[in-house]
Short mmCIF file of C-alpha atoms in Angstrom, two decimals:
data_model
loop_
_atom_site.label_atom_id
_atom_site.label_comp_id
_atom_site.label_asym_id
_atom_site.label_seq_id
_atom_site.Cartn_x
_atom_site.Cartn_y
_atom_site.Cartn_z
CA UNK A 291 -7.28 28.80 -9.65
CA UNK A 292 -5.58 26.89 -6.86
CA UNK A 293 -2.68 29.30 -6.81
CA UNK A 294 -4.97 32.30 -6.60
CA UNK A 295 -6.74 30.76 -3.64
CA UNK A 296 -3.45 30.07 -1.94
CA UNK A 297 -2.27 33.64 -2.46
CA UNK A 298 -5.48 35.00 -0.95
CA UNK A 299 -5.07 32.69 2.01
CA UNK A 300 -1.39 33.57 2.45
CA UNK A 301 -2.24 37.28 2.26
CA UNK A 302 -4.95 36.93 4.85
CA UNK A 303 -2.57 35.13 7.17
CA UNK A 304 0.16 37.74 6.98
CA UNK A 305 -2.33 40.53 7.40
CA UNK A 306 -3.81 39.14 10.57
CA UNK A 307 -0.53 37.72 11.94
CA UNK A 308 -2.45 34.51 12.40
CA UNK A 309 0.53 32.18 12.38
CA UNK A 310 0.57 31.33 16.13
CA UNK A 311 -3.12 30.49 15.96
CA UNK A 312 -2.51 28.24 12.98
CA UNK A 313 0.22 26.34 14.85
CA UNK A 314 -2.08 25.84 17.81
CA UNK A 315 -4.69 24.33 15.51
CA UNK A 316 -2.12 22.06 13.90
CA UNK A 317 -1.09 20.63 17.28
CA UNK A 318 -4.57 19.47 18.21
CA UNK A 319 -5.12 15.84 17.28
CA UNK A 320 -7.76 15.79 14.52
CA UNK A 321 -8.70 12.27 15.60
CA UNK A 322 -9.33 13.04 19.27
CA UNK A 323 -13.00 13.87 18.77
CA UNK A 324 -13.86 11.05 16.32
CA UNK A 325 -12.11 8.51 18.58
CA UNK A 326 -14.06 9.79 21.58
CA UNK A 327 -17.28 9.57 19.61
CA UNK A 328 -16.65 6.00 18.47
CA UNK A 329 -15.10 4.53 21.64
CA UNK A 330 -17.55 6.28 23.98
CA UNK A 331 -15.13 6.32 26.90
CA UNK A 332 -13.81 2.80 26.41
CA UNK A 333 -10.01 2.60 26.29
CA UNK A 334 -8.74 1.78 22.80
CA UNK A 335 -6.51 -1.31 22.72
CA UNK A 336 -4.08 -2.12 19.95
CA UNK A 337 -4.68 -5.37 18.09
CA UNK A 338 -7.24 -7.54 16.28
CA UNK A 339 -7.57 -4.96 13.47
CA UNK A 340 -5.47 -5.57 10.37
CA UNK A 341 -5.39 -2.78 7.78
CA UNK A 342 -4.11 -3.80 4.38
CA UNK A 343 -3.18 -1.07 1.88
CA UNK A 344 -0.46 -0.52 -0.68
CA UNK A 345 2.50 1.15 1.08
CA UNK A 346 2.83 3.56 -1.80
CA UNK A 347 -0.07 5.15 -3.67
CA UNK A 348 0.46 6.90 -7.02
CA UNK A 349 -2.12 9.45 -5.98
CA UNK A 350 -4.63 9.87 -3.21
CA UNK A 351 -7.80 9.71 -5.30
CA UNK A 352 -8.47 6.03 -4.87
CA UNK A 353 -6.43 3.95 -2.45
CA UNK A 354 -7.55 0.33 -1.93
CA UNK A 355 -8.08 -0.50 1.74
CA UNK A 356 -8.89 -3.89 3.22
CA UNK A 357 -9.86 -4.20 6.87
CA UNK A 358 -9.94 -7.52 8.70
CA UNK A 359 -10.91 -7.80 12.34
CA UNK A 360 -9.65 -11.05 13.79
CA UNK A 361 -12.60 -11.97 15.95
CA UNK A 362 -15.49 -14.41 16.02
CA UNK A 363 -18.80 -13.49 14.35
CA UNK A 364 -21.27 -15.37 16.57
CA UNK A 365 -24.36 -13.93 18.29
CA UNK A 366 -22.42 -14.08 21.59
CA UNK A 367 -19.25 -12.39 20.35
CA UNK A 368 -19.01 -10.34 17.19
CA UNK A 369 -17.69 -7.15 15.61
CA UNK A 370 -20.40 -4.53 15.87
CA UNK A 371 -18.82 -1.53 14.13
CA UNK A 372 -15.71 -0.38 12.28
CA UNK A 373 -14.56 3.20 11.62
CA UNK A 374 -11.87 4.40 9.19
CA UNK A 375 -10.01 7.56 10.28
CA UNK A 376 -7.60 9.56 8.11
CA UNK A 377 -5.97 12.30 10.26
CA UNK A 378 -4.76 14.42 7.36
CA UNK A 379 -8.06 14.43 5.49
CA UNK A 380 -10.20 17.60 5.78
CA UNK A 381 -12.93 15.35 7.17
CA UNK A 382 -11.04 12.64 9.10
CA UNK A 383 -14.00 10.25 9.46
CA UNK A 384 -13.93 8.36 6.17
CA UNK A 385 -16.58 5.69 6.77
CA UNK A 386 -18.32 3.71 9.50
CA UNK A 387 -19.52 0.14 8.95
CA UNK A 388 -22.09 -1.72 11.02
CA UNK A 389 -21.93 -5.49 11.05
CA UNK A 390 -24.02 -8.27 12.56
CA UNK A 391 -23.36 -11.95 13.36
CA UNK A 392 -24.96 -12.61 9.95
CA UNK A 393 -22.02 -10.80 8.32
CA UNK A 394 -20.08 -14.04 8.85
CA UNK A 395 -16.68 -12.44 8.67
CA UNK A 396 -15.49 -8.97 9.71
CA UNK A 397 -13.60 -8.23 6.51
CA UNK A 398 -14.46 -5.13 4.47
CA UNK A 399 -12.71 -3.72 1.39
CA UNK A 400 -13.21 -0.29 -0.12
CA UNK A 401 -11.29 2.53 -1.83
CA UNK A 402 -10.54 5.76 -0.01
CA UNK A 403 -9.28 9.25 -0.74
CA UNK A 404 -6.15 10.27 1.13
CA UNK A 405 -5.07 13.88 1.34
CA UNK A 406 -1.37 13.10 1.44
CA UNK A 407 0.91 10.65 3.24
CA UNK A 408 -0.53 9.54 6.56
CA UNK A 409 -1.26 6.78 9.06
CA UNK A 410 -4.76 5.49 8.51
CA UNK A 411 -6.31 4.42 11.81
CA UNK A 412 -9.08 1.84 11.94
CA UNK A 413 -11.08 1.14 15.10
CA UNK A 414 -13.41 -1.79 15.73
CA UNK A 415 -16.01 -2.05 18.46
CA UNK A 416 -16.99 -5.54 19.56
CA UNK A 417 -20.28 -6.74 21.01
CA UNK A 418 -18.72 -6.77 24.51
CA UNK A 419 -18.04 -3.04 24.16
CA UNK A 420 -14.25 -3.31 23.84
CA UNK A 421 -12.55 -1.18 21.18
CA UNK A 422 -9.54 -2.34 19.16
CA UNK A 423 -7.30 -0.55 16.70
CA UNK A 424 -4.96 -1.09 13.79
CA UNK A 425 -3.05 1.28 11.51
CA UNK A 426 -1.39 1.38 8.12
CA UNK A 427 0.93 4.02 6.76
CA UNK A 428 0.30 5.06 3.17
CA UNK A 429 2.80 7.19 1.29
CA UNK A 430 0.95 9.25 -1.31
CA UNK A 431 3.08 10.58 -4.14
CA UNK A 432 2.26 13.60 -6.26
CA UNK A 433 1.96 13.79 -10.01
CA UNK A 434 4.57 15.71 -11.99
CA UNK A 435 2.31 16.41 -14.94
CA UNK A 436 -0.43 18.99 -14.54
CA UNK A 437 -3.80 17.95 -15.85
CA UNK A 438 -6.51 20.56 -16.11
CA UNK A 439 -8.37 18.77 -18.89
CA UNK B 246 -7.79 -3.12 -10.27
CA UNK B 247 -7.97 -3.30 -14.06
CA UNK B 248 -7.75 -7.08 -14.30
CA UNK B 249 -10.51 -7.65 -11.72
CA UNK B 250 -13.57 -7.33 -13.90
CA UNK B 251 -15.72 -6.29 -10.95
CA UNK B 252 -13.31 -3.98 -9.11
CA UNK B 253 -12.50 -2.11 -12.34
CA UNK B 254 -14.58 1.09 -12.02
CA UNK B 255 -14.56 1.50 -15.82
CA UNK B 256 -16.93 -1.46 -16.01
CA UNK B 257 -19.68 0.81 -14.65
CA UNK B 258 -19.49 2.68 -17.96
CA UNK B 259 -19.40 -0.56 -19.93
CA UNK B 260 -22.55 -1.69 -18.11
CA UNK B 261 -24.15 1.65 -18.93
CA UNK B 262 -23.07 1.23 -22.56
CA UNK B 263 -24.67 -2.18 -22.72
CA UNK B 264 -28.00 -0.65 -21.64
CA UNK B 265 -27.66 2.19 -24.17
CA UNK B 266 -26.88 -0.32 -26.90
CA UNK B 267 -30.44 -1.66 -26.52
CA UNK B 268 -32.11 1.72 -25.96
CA UNK B 269 -33.91 3.33 -28.94
CA UNK B 270 -32.58 6.78 -29.84
CA UNK B 271 -33.45 9.57 -32.24
CA UNK B 272 -36.45 10.08 -34.49
CA UNK B 273 -36.05 6.64 -36.08
CA UNK B 274 -36.48 5.04 -32.66
CA UNK B 275 -33.80 2.54 -33.55
CA UNK B 276 -31.36 1.12 -31.02
CA UNK B 277 -27.77 0.22 -31.92
CA UNK B 278 -28.73 -3.43 -31.46
CA UNK B 279 -31.39 -3.18 -34.16
CA UNK B 280 -28.78 -2.80 -36.93
CA UNK B 281 -25.70 -4.32 -35.31
CA UNK B 282 -27.28 -7.14 -33.30
CA UNK B 283 -25.38 -8.54 -30.38
CA UNK B 284 -22.33 -6.38 -29.72
CA UNK B 285 -20.34 -9.42 -28.62
CA UNK B 286 -20.51 -10.62 -32.25
CA UNK B 287 -21.01 -7.51 -34.36
CA UNK B 288 -18.55 -5.26 -32.55
CA UNK B 289 -15.83 -7.82 -31.91
CA UNK B 290 -12.56 -6.56 -33.38
CA UNK B 291 -13.99 -3.21 -34.49
CA UNK B 292 -11.95 -1.13 -32.02
CA UNK B 293 -8.72 -2.69 -33.28
CA UNK B 294 -9.21 -0.89 -36.61
CA UNK B 295 -9.80 2.68 -35.34
CA UNK B 296 -9.23 5.54 -36.11
CA UNK B 297 -10.45 4.83 -39.63
CA UNK B 298 -11.57 6.64 -42.75
CA UNK B 299 -15.27 7.36 -43.01
CA UNK B 300 -16.05 6.50 -46.65
CA UNK B 301 -19.02 8.85 -46.86
CA UNK B 302 -17.20 12.03 -45.78
CA UNK B 303 -13.66 10.83 -46.63
CA UNK B 304 -12.68 12.00 -43.14
CA UNK B 305 -10.68 10.39 -40.37
CA UNK B 306 -12.89 9.34 -37.43
CA UNK B 307 -12.17 7.68 -34.12
CA UNK B 308 -14.50 5.29 -32.31
CA UNK B 309 -16.32 8.11 -30.50
CA UNK B 310 -16.77 9.88 -33.84
CA UNK B 311 -18.16 6.70 -35.39
CA UNK B 312 -20.71 6.33 -32.61
CA UNK B 313 -21.84 9.90 -33.22
CA UNK B 314 -21.99 9.42 -37.01
CA UNK B 315 -24.22 6.41 -36.44
CA UNK B 316 -26.47 8.54 -34.25
CA UNK B 317 -26.78 11.51 -36.61
CA UNK B 318 -26.90 9.57 -39.89
CA UNK B 319 -28.83 6.43 -39.04
CA UNK B 320 -30.69 6.96 -35.79
CA UNK B 321 -31.41 10.62 -36.61
CA UNK B 322 -30.42 11.49 -33.08
CA UNK B 323 -28.30 14.33 -31.76
CA UNK B 324 -24.58 13.78 -31.50
CA UNK B 325 -23.44 13.10 -27.95
CA UNK B 326 -21.12 15.68 -26.36
CA UNK B 327 -17.42 14.91 -26.03
CA UNK B 328 -16.64 13.21 -22.73
CA UNK B 329 -20.35 12.86 -21.90
CA UNK B 330 -21.19 9.81 -19.82
CA UNK B 331 -23.24 8.33 -22.67
CA UNK B 332 -20.59 8.76 -25.38
CA UNK B 333 -17.91 7.32 -23.10
CA UNK B 334 -20.23 4.48 -22.13
CA UNK B 335 -21.04 3.52 -25.73
CA UNK B 336 -17.46 3.75 -26.98
CA UNK B 337 -16.15 1.84 -23.95
CA UNK B 338 -18.80 -0.84 -24.48
CA UNK B 339 -17.89 -1.20 -28.16
CA UNK B 340 -14.13 -1.20 -27.48
CA UNK B 341 -14.59 -3.70 -24.64
CA UNK B 342 -15.86 -6.26 -27.19
CA UNK B 343 -12.31 -6.33 -28.61
CA UNK B 344 -10.63 -6.84 -25.24
CA UNK B 345 -7.49 -8.95 -25.70
CA UNK B 346 -7.43 -8.55 -29.49
CA UNK B 347 -4.34 -6.92 -31.02
CA UNK B 348 -4.49 -3.41 -32.47
CA UNK B 349 -4.19 -3.78 -36.25
CA UNK B 350 -2.15 -0.61 -36.84
CA UNK B 351 -2.59 -1.05 -40.57
CA UNK B 352 -2.50 2.24 -42.46
CA UNK B 353 -4.46 2.10 -45.73
CA UNK B 354 -3.08 4.08 -48.68
CA UNK B 355 -5.80 6.73 -48.48
CA UNK B 356 -4.82 7.50 -44.86
CA UNK B 357 -1.10 7.68 -45.56
CA UNK B 358 -0.98 11.49 -45.63
CA UNK B 359 -2.94 11.76 -42.33
CA UNK B 360 -0.65 9.17 -40.81
CA UNK B 361 2.48 11.08 -41.83
CA UNK B 362 1.08 14.28 -40.33
CA UNK B 363 0.43 12.33 -37.11
CA UNK B 364 3.99 11.05 -37.11
CA UNK B 365 5.31 14.58 -37.57
CA UNK B 366 3.09 15.84 -34.75
CA UNK B 367 4.41 13.11 -32.45
CA UNK B 368 8.00 14.26 -33.06
CA UNK B 369 7.37 18.00 -33.06
CA UNK B 370 8.40 20.11 -30.06
CA UNK B 371 5.49 22.15 -28.73
CA UNK B 372 4.54 24.46 -25.87
CA UNK B 373 6.50 26.56 -23.42
CA UNK B 374 8.38 23.47 -22.33
CA UNK B 375 9.36 22.85 -25.92
CA UNK B 376 8.78 19.12 -25.65
CA UNK B 377 7.68 16.54 -28.21
CA UNK B 378 5.70 13.38 -27.32
CA UNK B 379 8.71 11.30 -28.28
CA UNK B 380 11.01 12.90 -25.74
CA UNK B 381 9.03 11.58 -22.77
CA UNK B 382 7.27 8.51 -24.13
CA UNK B 383 9.83 7.09 -26.55
CA UNK B 384 13.24 8.23 -25.31
CA UNK B 385 12.63 8.37 -21.56
CA UNK B 386 9.82 5.98 -20.62
CA UNK B 387 10.48 4.07 -17.43
CA UNK B 388 12.37 6.98 -15.90
CA UNK B 389 10.63 9.15 -13.33
CA UNK B 390 9.26 12.67 -13.20
CA UNK B 391 9.10 13.43 -9.46
CA UNK B 392 7.75 10.13 -8.14
CA UNK B 393 5.89 9.24 -11.31
CA UNK B 394 7.09 6.69 -13.84
CA UNK B 395 6.89 7.92 -17.43
CA UNK B 396 4.64 5.67 -19.49
CA UNK B 397 5.25 4.40 -23.00
CA UNK B 398 2.25 6.44 -24.05
CA UNK B 399 0.06 3.77 -25.63
CA UNK B 400 -3.64 4.20 -26.26
CA UNK B 401 -4.76 0.56 -26.19
CA UNK B 402 -6.73 0.87 -22.92
CA UNK B 403 -8.90 3.84 -23.88
CA UNK B 404 -11.47 4.94 -22.92
CA UNK B 405 -9.70 4.49 -19.60
CA UNK B 406 -10.60 5.10 -15.98
CA UNK B 407 -8.03 7.51 -14.62
CA UNK B 408 -7.83 7.84 -10.86
CA UNK B 409 -6.87 11.49 -11.29
CA UNK B 410 -10.03 12.13 -13.34
CA UNK B 411 -12.09 9.98 -10.96
CA UNK B 412 -13.90 9.02 -14.12
CA UNK B 413 -13.64 7.32 -17.47
CA UNK B 414 -12.13 9.48 -20.22
CA UNK B 415 -11.20 9.29 -23.89
CA UNK B 416 -7.75 9.14 -25.48
CA UNK B 417 -8.30 12.68 -26.78
CA UNK B 418 -8.85 13.90 -23.23
CA UNK B 419 -5.56 12.29 -22.25
CA UNK B 420 -3.76 13.79 -25.26
CA UNK B 421 -5.14 17.22 -24.44
CA UNK B 422 -3.86 16.79 -20.89
CA UNK B 423 -0.39 16.18 -22.33
CA UNK B 424 -0.67 19.40 -24.36
CA UNK B 425 -1.57 21.16 -21.13
CA UNK B 426 1.33 19.48 -19.34
CA UNK B 427 3.91 20.86 -21.76
CA UNK B 428 2.10 24.24 -21.65
CA UNK B 429 0.92 24.14 -25.25
CA UNK B 430 -2.37 25.33 -26.71
CA UNK B 431 -4.84 22.46 -26.41
CA UNK B 432 -6.46 21.51 -29.73
CA UNK B 433 -10.25 21.25 -29.75
CA UNK B 434 -11.82 17.80 -29.55
CA UNK B 435 -11.84 16.10 -32.95
CA UNK B 436 -9.28 18.58 -34.34
CA UNK B 437 -7.46 16.90 -37.28
CA UNK B 438 -4.24 17.21 -35.28
CA UNK B 439 -5.60 14.97 -32.49
CA UNK B 440 -7.18 12.43 -34.85
CA UNK B 441 -3.95 12.14 -36.83
CA UNK B 442 -2.01 11.67 -33.62
CA UNK B 443 -4.46 8.91 -32.64
CA UNK B 444 -3.84 7.26 -36.01
CA UNK B 445 -0.08 7.39 -35.52
CA UNK B 446 -0.45 6.02 -31.97
CA UNK B 447 -2.52 3.09 -33.27
CA UNK B 448 0.31 2.20 -35.66
CA UNK B 449 2.89 2.72 -32.93
CA UNK B 450 0.92 0.41 -30.63
CA UNK B 451 0.15 -2.21 -33.30
CA UNK B 452 -0.06 -5.71 -31.85
CA UNK B 453 -0.84 -4.52 -28.33
CA UNK B 454 -4.05 -6.00 -26.96
CA UNK B 455 -7.08 -3.78 -26.42
CA UNK B 456 -7.52 -3.40 -22.64
CA UNK B 457 -10.62 -1.18 -22.52
CA UNK B 458 -11.62 -0.14 -19.95
CA UNK B 459 -8.14 0.38 -18.57
CA UNK B 460 -7.33 1.75 -15.14
CA UNK B 461 -4.54 4.31 -14.95
CA UNK B 462 -3.26 6.65 -12.28
CA UNK C 255 -27.91 5.64 -10.21
CA UNK C 256 -26.19 2.86 -12.02
CA UNK C 257 -24.68 0.10 -9.90
CA UNK C 258 -23.29 -3.39 -10.22
CA UNK C 259 -23.66 -6.00 -7.51
CA UNK C 260 -22.20 -9.44 -7.22
CA UNK C 261 -23.59 -12.17 -5.00
CA UNK C 262 -22.94 -15.88 -5.63
CA UNK C 263 -25.89 -17.50 -7.41
CA UNK C 264 -25.60 -20.59 -5.26
CA UNK C 265 -24.11 -21.39 -1.87
CA UNK C 266 -24.22 -24.10 0.78
CA UNK C 267 -26.06 -23.38 4.00
CA UNK C 268 -23.69 -21.83 6.55
CA UNK C 269 -21.15 -20.83 3.93
CA UNK C 270 -19.62 -17.37 4.26
CA UNK C 271 -20.17 -15.64 0.93
CA UNK C 272 -18.52 -12.60 -0.58
CA UNK C 273 -20.68 -9.66 -1.61
CA UNK C 274 -19.50 -6.82 -3.83
CA UNK C 275 -21.10 -3.59 -4.95
CA UNK C 276 -19.90 -0.69 -7.14
CA UNK C 277 -21.98 2.44 -7.72
CA UNK C 278 -21.46 5.13 -10.35
CA UNK C 279 -21.29 8.36 -8.33
CA UNK C 280 -18.94 11.34 -8.30
CA UNK C 281 -18.77 11.49 -4.51
CA UNK C 282 -18.36 15.25 -4.78
CA UNK C 283 -16.33 16.45 -1.80
CA UNK C 284 -17.62 20.01 -1.57
CA UNK C 285 -14.03 21.27 -1.70
CA UNK C 286 -13.81 21.69 -5.48
CA UNK C 287 -14.56 24.77 -7.54
CA UNK C 288 -16.21 24.91 -10.95
CA UNK C 289 -14.75 26.73 -13.97
CA UNK C 290 -16.12 30.02 -12.65
CA UNK C 291 -14.56 29.64 -9.22
CA UNK C 292 -17.83 28.79 -7.50
CA UNK C 293 -17.78 25.95 -4.99
CA UNK C 294 -19.40 22.70 -6.14
CA UNK C 295 -21.80 21.47 -3.45
CA UNK C 296 -20.86 18.37 -1.49
CA UNK C 297 -22.80 15.35 -2.67
CA UNK C 298 -21.77 11.89 -1.58
CA UNK C 299 -23.59 8.63 -1.04
CA UNK C 300 -23.87 8.89 2.73
CA UNK C 301 -25.69 5.69 3.61
CA UNK C 302 -25.89 2.19 2.20
CA UNK C 303 -27.65 -0.80 3.64
CA UNK C 304 -27.69 -4.46 2.60
CA UNK C 305 -30.55 -6.69 3.72
CA UNK C 306 -30.75 -10.44 3.26
CA UNK C 307 -34.33 -11.74 3.24
CA UNK C 308 -35.33 -8.60 5.10
CA UNK C 309 -32.65 -8.70 7.80
CA UNK C 310 -29.83 -6.16 7.81
CA UNK C 311 -26.42 -7.83 7.36
CA UNK C 312 -24.29 -4.76 6.61
CA UNK C 313 -24.65 -1.00 6.79
CA UNK C 314 -22.23 1.76 5.83
CA UNK C 315 -22.09 5.46 6.64
CA UNK C 316 -19.81 7.18 4.15
CA UNK C 317 -18.21 10.60 3.76
CA UNK C 318 -16.19 12.54 1.24
CA UNK C 319 -13.14 10.39 2.06
CA UNK C 320 -14.59 7.51 0.03
CA UNK C 321 -13.28 7.44 -3.55
CA UNK C 322 -15.49 8.38 -6.50
CA UNK C 323 -17.60 5.48 -7.81
CA UNK C 324 -17.64 3.77 -4.42
CA UNK C 325 -16.74 0.12 -4.16
CA UNK C 326 -17.46 -2.17 -1.24
CA UNK C 327 -16.78 -5.79 -0.50
CA UNK C 328 -18.15 -7.53 2.58
CA UNK C 329 -19.59 -10.87 3.65
CA UNK C 330 -22.70 -12.67 4.78
CA UNK C 331 -23.63 -16.15 5.97
CA UNK C 332 -25.76 -18.06 3.48
CA UNK C 333 -28.82 -19.14 5.45
CA UNK C 334 -31.72 -19.58 3.10
CA UNK C 335 -32.59 -19.05 -0.54
CA UNK C 336 -33.86 -15.57 -1.18
CA UNK C 337 -32.83 -12.08 -2.00
CA UNK C 338 -30.20 -9.52 -1.12
CA UNK C 339 -31.47 -5.94 -1.38
CA UNK C 340 -29.08 -3.00 -1.47
CA UNK C 341 -30.34 0.52 -0.89
CA UNK C 342 -28.44 3.80 -0.74
CA UNK C 343 -28.99 7.57 -0.58
CA UNK C 344 -26.86 10.59 -1.45
CA UNK C 345 -26.72 14.11 0.03
CA UNK C 346 -29.06 15.39 -2.70
CA UNK C 347 -31.67 12.90 -1.56
CA UNK C 348 -31.38 10.70 -4.61
CA UNK C 349 -31.94 7.03 -3.88
CA UNK C 350 -30.71 3.92 -5.57
CA UNK C 351 -31.27 0.21 -5.16
CA UNK C 352 -30.23 -3.14 -6.55
CA UNK C 353 -31.13 -6.70 -5.79
CA UNK C 354 -29.65 -10.13 -6.31
CA UNK C 355 -31.03 -13.57 -5.59
CA UNK C 356 -29.28 -16.59 -4.14
CA UNK C 357 -30.12 -20.29 -3.97
CA UNK C 358 -28.96 -21.98 -0.78
CA UNK C 359 -28.61 -25.75 -0.71
CA UNK C 360 -27.94 -28.33 1.99
#
């Protein structure tokens, strides 16, 4: 089924000579819009956000991800929101978390899908409006054995 | 992920199985618990002895098959479909009661012929790739196919949560996937061929602890 | 929707406690096809909220990039004895909820 879809797609591309257009799309940063949406004009600074994942994932179906934002969690100064961005995923915005001073600690763990090897970018917005970032590269390997069961 | 009892996604099915264990089913309105009591006692060690011979039909059955026999014979309920959430949940819940206990691997005399057919099947080349189970999982385990390490091919963690399936699945589903992998005709669920292979695998994995629900790539 | 939650039964006032939740859900991406080649509709748990004695402590917006049978671990400050309530919704409009109680001492 997958092959048939690919052939149709490949055929369509050749027919319409759409290759230059495809390259132009590939050059645009898939994270530009989600970063704009989350940071709302605030410059993104590197730091505070630690992303912990296995360097190598056997497949991309379920990759453990632990995010820790090194910041206080007091009513005066806390982490308000966190977003996980995966640039090579068909929908790059994976999840957004909203925290409060009652969260106690800005550490969240989950399991994500990754559509191939990529740098996962995590942004955190603090109560003072500043936005911080951290990344982790995950190498996703492919299975040799086909499983259509 | 497997060792962390909460992070293990297979435990969702075990939890579901625990609920089903106490839920009445079929025209008798009996729940599993009504005959078998607390699973922690009554089902402890049961999974270490499967597949086994069903005395009534003189047939080889695996744990999923036993659950369905209980339903049709005693609860007067419909058999659950292969790989259905409920059948996986009940068999995982029952197998989980034997977690850490060694697989017996004992082959009673009346199952000897089935066992020998299973052994033959394990060593027989099949499919367009002309491969036998033994060539990957006995002679070449630990080596890699692309980036993937070849496993020893043991069944002690089934039903298992496979990341690739994004779900829990039975040993027969995994075996069928291997048939597909070597481009062979996949036997139907509960085909004698698969049950006999399961019996051989239980002997081959004798002494290994039950890990259900396992987590595999 | 079947789910498992874990909240400590007891905690000291002011202690930061760990909260875990796992929900049985396919998290269908919308990119897969069925056996007849027809697309399977996207259906993921898109929102989850955790309230502690009525006050929101954590909220998640999720997409198809979250693995099947979603798992989350986060934290909260133990303030008073009471209840944690978890509520979530998927794209099909199905809702789920779980609750867990805690005794806070000191």
